[in-house]
């Protein structure tokens, strides 16, 4: 089986490293599927699902990414993620509660800088809900 290595790091630590036969994730330009021997490529990542399929297609791990960067070179995919978590760790009820609370807080704010911070949190919670439901 042909494969490539996937490494995911955050600002704090290496989160995972594994062999893959297929990788799918969302860039700022749209979804991308990566197979072994992919051409060199660099992209900004958007919020959404990341799916890693094992080389023999018997296992698929799904994660939520809140953004970051991707580099592909010599059968090595390196992802620098803002935030990453296994999709099964997303608690829909908790995220929906957070969405409602953030919307209420946004209505009260008058300072644009603070609104932007809350809007980003709201966008992340909504993206987590979408990733978990799809």
PDB file of C-alpha atoms in Angstrom:
ATOM      1  CA  UNK A   1       0.000   0.000   0.000  1.00  0.00           C
ATOM      2  CA  UNK A   2       1.231   3.442  -0.903  1.00  0.00           C
ATOM      3  CA  UNK A   3       1.148   5.945   1.958  1.00  0.00           C
ATOM      4  CA  UNK A   4       2.421   9.248   3.322  1.00  0.00           C
ATOM      5  CA  UNK A   5       3.119  10.667   6.764  1.00  0.00           C
ATOM      6  CA  UNK A   6       0.782  13.170   8.453  1.00  0.00           C
ATOM      7  CA  UNK A   7       2.028  15.320  11.345  1.00  0.00           C
ATOM      8  CA  UNK A   8      -0.157  17.775  13.230  1.00  0.00           C
ATOM      9  CA  UNK A   9       1.310  20.315  15.620  1.00  0.00           C
ATOM     10  CA  UNK A  10      -0.071  23.272  17.547  1.00  0.00           C
ATOM     11  CA  UNK A  11       1.828  26.148  19.104  1.00  0.00           C
ATOM     12  CA  UNK A  12       2.208  24.012  22.215  1.00  0.00           C
ATOM     13  CA  UNK A  13       2.981  20.441  21.099  1.00  0.00           C
ATOM     14  CA  UNK A  14       2.850  17.698  18.481  1.00  0.00           C
ATOM     15  CA  UNK A  15      -0.684  16.306  18.482  1.00  0.00           C
ATOM     16  CA  UNK A  16      -0.374  13.356  16.137  1.00  0.00           C
ATOM     17  CA  UNK A  17       1.823  11.617  13.622  1.00  0.00           C
ATOM     18  CA  UNK A  18       0.571   8.719  11.531  1.00  0.00           C
ATOM     19  CA  UNK A  19       0.707   7.036   8.159  1.00  0.00           C
ATOM     20  CA  UNK A  20      -2.183   7.744   5.829  1.00  0.00           C
ATOM     21  CA  UNK A  21      -3.491   6.576   2.491  1.00  0.00           C
ATOM     22  CA  UNK A  22      -5.827   9.549   2.101  1.00  0.00           C
ATOM     23  CA  UNK A  23      -6.326  12.889   3.841  1.00  0.00           C
ATOM     24  CA  UNK A  24      -9.199  15.318   3.384  1.00  0.00           C
ATOM     25  CA  UNK A  25      -9.458  18.775   4.904  1.00  0.00           C
ATOM     26  CA  UNK A  26     -10.648  22.304   4.204  1.00  0.00           C
ATOM     27  CA  UNK A  27      -8.346  25.043   2.927  1.00  0.00           C
ATOM     28  CA  UNK A  28      -9.207  28.707   2.512  1.00  0.00           C
ATOM     29  CA  UNK A  29      -9.839  27.868  -1.172  1.00  0.00           C
ATOM     30  CA  UNK A  30     -12.081  24.847  -0.522  1.00  0.00           C
ATOM     31  CA  UNK A  31     -11.835  21.168   0.391  1.00  0.00           C
ATOM     32  CA  UNK A  32      -8.788  19.198  -0.714  1.00  0.00           C
ATOM     33  CA  UNK A  33      -8.110  15.481  -0.914  1.00  0.00           C
ATOM     34  CA  UNK A  34      -4.512  14.316  -0.615  1.00  0.00           C
ATOM     35  CA  UNK A  35      -3.146  10.984  -1.843  1.00  0.00           C
ATOM     36  CA  UNK A  36       0.400   9.587  -1.719  1.00  0.00           C
ATOM     37  CA  UNK A  37       2.948  11.328  -3.979  1.00  0.00           C
ATOM     38  CA  UNK A  38       0.997  14.602  -4.000  1.00  0.00           C
ATOM     39  CA  UNK A  39       2.771  17.564  -5.564  1.00  0.00           C
ATOM     40  CA  UNK A  40       4.385  20.061  -3.175  1.00  0.00           C
ATOM     41  CA  UNK A  41       1.734  22.429  -1.854  1.00  0.00           C
ATOM     42  CA  UNK A  42       1.216  25.057   0.855  1.00  0.00           C
ATOM     43  CA  UNK A  43      -2.191  26.351   1.948  1.00  0.00           C
ATOM     44  CA  UNK A  44      -4.014  28.216   4.667  1.00  0.00           C
ATOM     45  CA  UNK A  45      -6.534  26.005   6.468  1.00  0.00           C
ATOM     46  CA  UNK A  46     -10.113  26.952   7.295  1.00  0.00           C
ATOM     47  CA  UNK A  47     -12.351  25.633  10.046  1.00  0.00           C
ATOM     48  CA  UNK A  48     -13.808  22.225   9.388  1.00  0.00           C
ATOM     49  CA  UNK A  49     -13.305  18.470   9.408  1.00  0.00           C
ATOM     50  CA  UNK A  50     -10.063  16.684   8.759  1.00  0.00           C
ATOM     51  CA  UNK A  51     -10.334  13.003   7.818  1.00  0.00           C
ATOM     52  CA  UNK A  52      -7.332  10.682   7.834  1.00  0.00           C
ATOM     53  CA  UNK A  53      -7.766   7.261   6.241  1.00  0.00           C
ATOM     54  CA  UNK A  54      -5.256   4.487   6.953  1.00  0.00           C
ATOM     55  CA  UNK A  55      -3.170   3.146   4.028  1.00  0.00           C
ATOM     56  CA  UNK A  56      -5.155  -0.122   3.907  1.00  0.00           C
ATOM     57  CA  UNK A  57      -8.501   1.766   4.269  1.00  0.00           C
ATOM     58  CA  UNK A  58      -9.534  -0.082   7.430  1.00  0.00           C
ATOM     59  CA  UNK A  59      -9.575   2.971   9.711  1.00  0.00           C
ATOM     60  CA  UNK A  60     -10.695   6.587   9.373  1.00  0.00           C
ATOM     61  CA  UNK A  61      -9.980   9.176  12.063  1.00  0.00           C
ATOM     62  CA  UNK A  62     -11.967  12.413  12.000  1.00  0.00           C
ATOM     63  CA  UNK A  63     -10.927  15.655  13.677  1.00  0.00           C
ATOM     64  CA  UNK A  64     -12.097  19.258  13.906  1.00  0.00           C
ATOM     65  CA  UNK A  65      -9.577  21.925  12.879  1.00  0.00           C
ATOM     66  CA  UNK A  66     -10.185  25.598  13.662  1.00  0.00           C
ATOM     67  CA  UNK A  67      -7.634  26.791  11.097  1.00  0.00           C
ATOM     68  CA  UNK A  68      -3.910  26.823  10.510  1.00  0.00           C
ATOM     69  CA  UNK A  69      -1.512  25.973   7.696  1.00  0.00           C
ATOM     70  CA  UNK A  70      -0.695  22.929   5.568  1.00  0.00           C
ATOM     71  CA  UNK A  71       2.527  21.957   3.807  1.00  0.00           C
ATOM     72  CA  UNK A  72       2.979  18.948   1.532  1.00  0.00           C
ATOM     73  CA  UNK A  73       6.458  17.870   0.463  1.00  0.00           C
ATOM     74  CA  UNK A  74       8.069  14.474  -0.268  1.00  0.00           C
ATOM     75  CA  UNK A  75       5.148  12.360   1.027  1.00  0.00           C
ATOM     76  CA  UNK A  76       5.098  14.365   4.261  1.00  0.00           C
ATOM     77  CA  UNK A  77       2.053  16.445   5.218  1.00  0.00           C
ATOM     78  CA  UNK A  78       2.656  18.902   8.026  1.00  0.00           C
ATOM     79  CA  UNK A  79      -0.277  20.719   9.575  1.00  0.00           C
ATOM     80  CA  UNK A  80       0.202  23.616  11.946  1.00  0.00           C
ATOM     81  CA  UNK A  81      -3.198  23.856  13.626  1.00  0.00           C
ATOM     82  CA  UNK A  82      -4.738  26.640  15.684  1.00  0.00           C
ATOM     83  CA  UNK A  83      -6.884  24.046  17.468  1.00  0.00           C
ATOM     84  CA  UNK A  84      -7.566  20.375  16.766  1.00  0.00           C
ATOM     85  CA  UNK A  85      -9.724  17.828  18.543  1.00  0.00           C
ATOM     86  CA  UNK A  86     -11.210  14.432  17.737  1.00  0.00           C
ATOM     87  CA  UNK A  87     -14.736  14.900  16.378  1.00  0.00           C
ATOM     88  CA  UNK A  88     -16.177  12.585  19.034  1.00  0.00           C
ATOM     89  CA  UNK A  89     -15.044  15.012  21.741  1.00  0.00           C
ATOM     90  CA  UNK A  90     -17.366  17.746  20.461  1.00  0.00           C
ATOM     91  CA  UNK A  91     -20.372  18.084  22.772  1.00  0.00           C
ATOM     92  CA  UNK A  92     -23.210  19.430  20.600  1.00  0.00           C
ATOM     93  CA  UNK A  93     -25.346  20.557  23.547  1.00  0.00           C
ATOM     94  CA  UNK A  94     -22.411  22.416  25.092  1.00  0.00           C
ATOM     95  CA  UNK A  95     -21.562  24.101  21.773  1.00  0.00           C
ATOM     96  CA  UNK A  96     -25.206  25.111  21.199  1.00  0.00           C
ATOM     97  CA  UNK A  97     -25.358  26.606  24.707  1.00  0.00           C
ATOM     98  CA  UNK A  98     -22.136  28.491  24.011  1.00  0.00           C
ATOM     99  CA  UNK A  99     -23.548  29.789  20.712  1.00  0.00           C
ATOM    100  CA  UNK A 100     -26.613  31.192  22.486  1.00  0.00           C
ATOM    101  CA  UNK A 101     -24.494  32.792  25.214  1.00  0.00           C
ATOM    102  CA  UNK A 102     -22.126  34.355  22.680  1.00  0.00           C
ATOM    103  CA  UNK A 103     -25.024  35.767  20.664  1.00  0.00           C
ATOM    104  CA  UNK A 104     -26.420  37.416  23.806  1.00  0.00           C
ATOM    105  CA  UNK A 105     -23.016  38.851  24.692  1.00  0.00           C
ATOM    106  CA  UNK A 106     -22.566  40.192  21.150  1.00  0.00           C
ATOM    107  CA  UNK A 107     -25.823  42.130  21.398  1.00  0.00           C
ATOM    108  CA  UNK A 108     -24.541  43.937  24.509  1.00  0.00           C
ATOM    109  CA  UNK A 109     -21.124  44.916  23.170  1.00  0.00           C
ATOM    110  CA  UNK A 110     -20.390  48.285  21.638  1.00  0.00           C
ATOM    111  CA  UNK A 111     -16.621  48.055  21.090  1.00  0.00           C
ATOM    112  CA  UNK A 112     -15.736  46.597  17.676  1.00  0.00           C
ATOM    113  CA  UNK A 113     -12.543  44.909  18.932  1.00  0.00           C
ATOM    114  CA  UNK A 114     -14.472  42.923  21.553  1.00  0.00           C
ATOM    115  CA  UNK A 115     -17.201  42.084  19.049  1.00  0.00           C
ATOM    116  CA  UNK A 116     -14.619  40.619  16.656  1.00  0.00           C
ATOM    117  CA  UNK A 117     -13.231  38.340  19.378  1.00  0.00           C
ATOM    118  CA  UNK A 118     -16.698  37.043  20.268  1.00  0.00           C
ATOM    119  CA  UNK A 119     -17.632  36.638  16.607  1.00  0.00           C
ATOM    120  CA  UNK A 120     -14.577  34.404  16.123  1.00  0.00           C
ATOM    121  CA  UNK A 121     -15.578  32.266  19.139  1.00  0.00           C
ATOM    122  CA  UNK A 122     -19.118  32.064  17.764  1.00  0.00           C
ATOM    123  CA  UNK A 123     -17.826  31.034  14.332  1.00  0.00           C
ATOM    124  CA  UNK A 124     -15.692  28.278  15.891  1.00  0.00           C
ATOM    125  CA  UNK A 125     -18.617  26.888  17.910  1.00  0.00           C
ATOM    126  CA  UNK A 126     -20.887  26.900  14.854  1.00  0.00           C
ATOM    127  CA  UNK A 127     -18.199  25.165  12.780  1.00  0.00           C
ATOM    128  CA  UNK A 128     -17.795  22.486  15.468  1.00  0.00           C
ATOM    129  CA  UNK A 129     -21.536  21.818  15.410  1.00  0.00           C
ATOM    130  CA  UNK A 130     -21.505  21.588  11.603  1.00  0.00           C
ATOM    131  CA  UNK A 131     -18.472  19.275  11.608  1.00  0.00           C
ATOM    132  CA  UNK A 132     -20.031  16.947  14.179  1.00  0.00           C
ATOM    133  CA  UNK A 133     -23.414  16.837  12.384  1.00  0.00           C
ATOM    134  CA  UNK A 134     -22.035  16.181   8.879  1.00  0.00           C
TER     135      UNK A 134
END
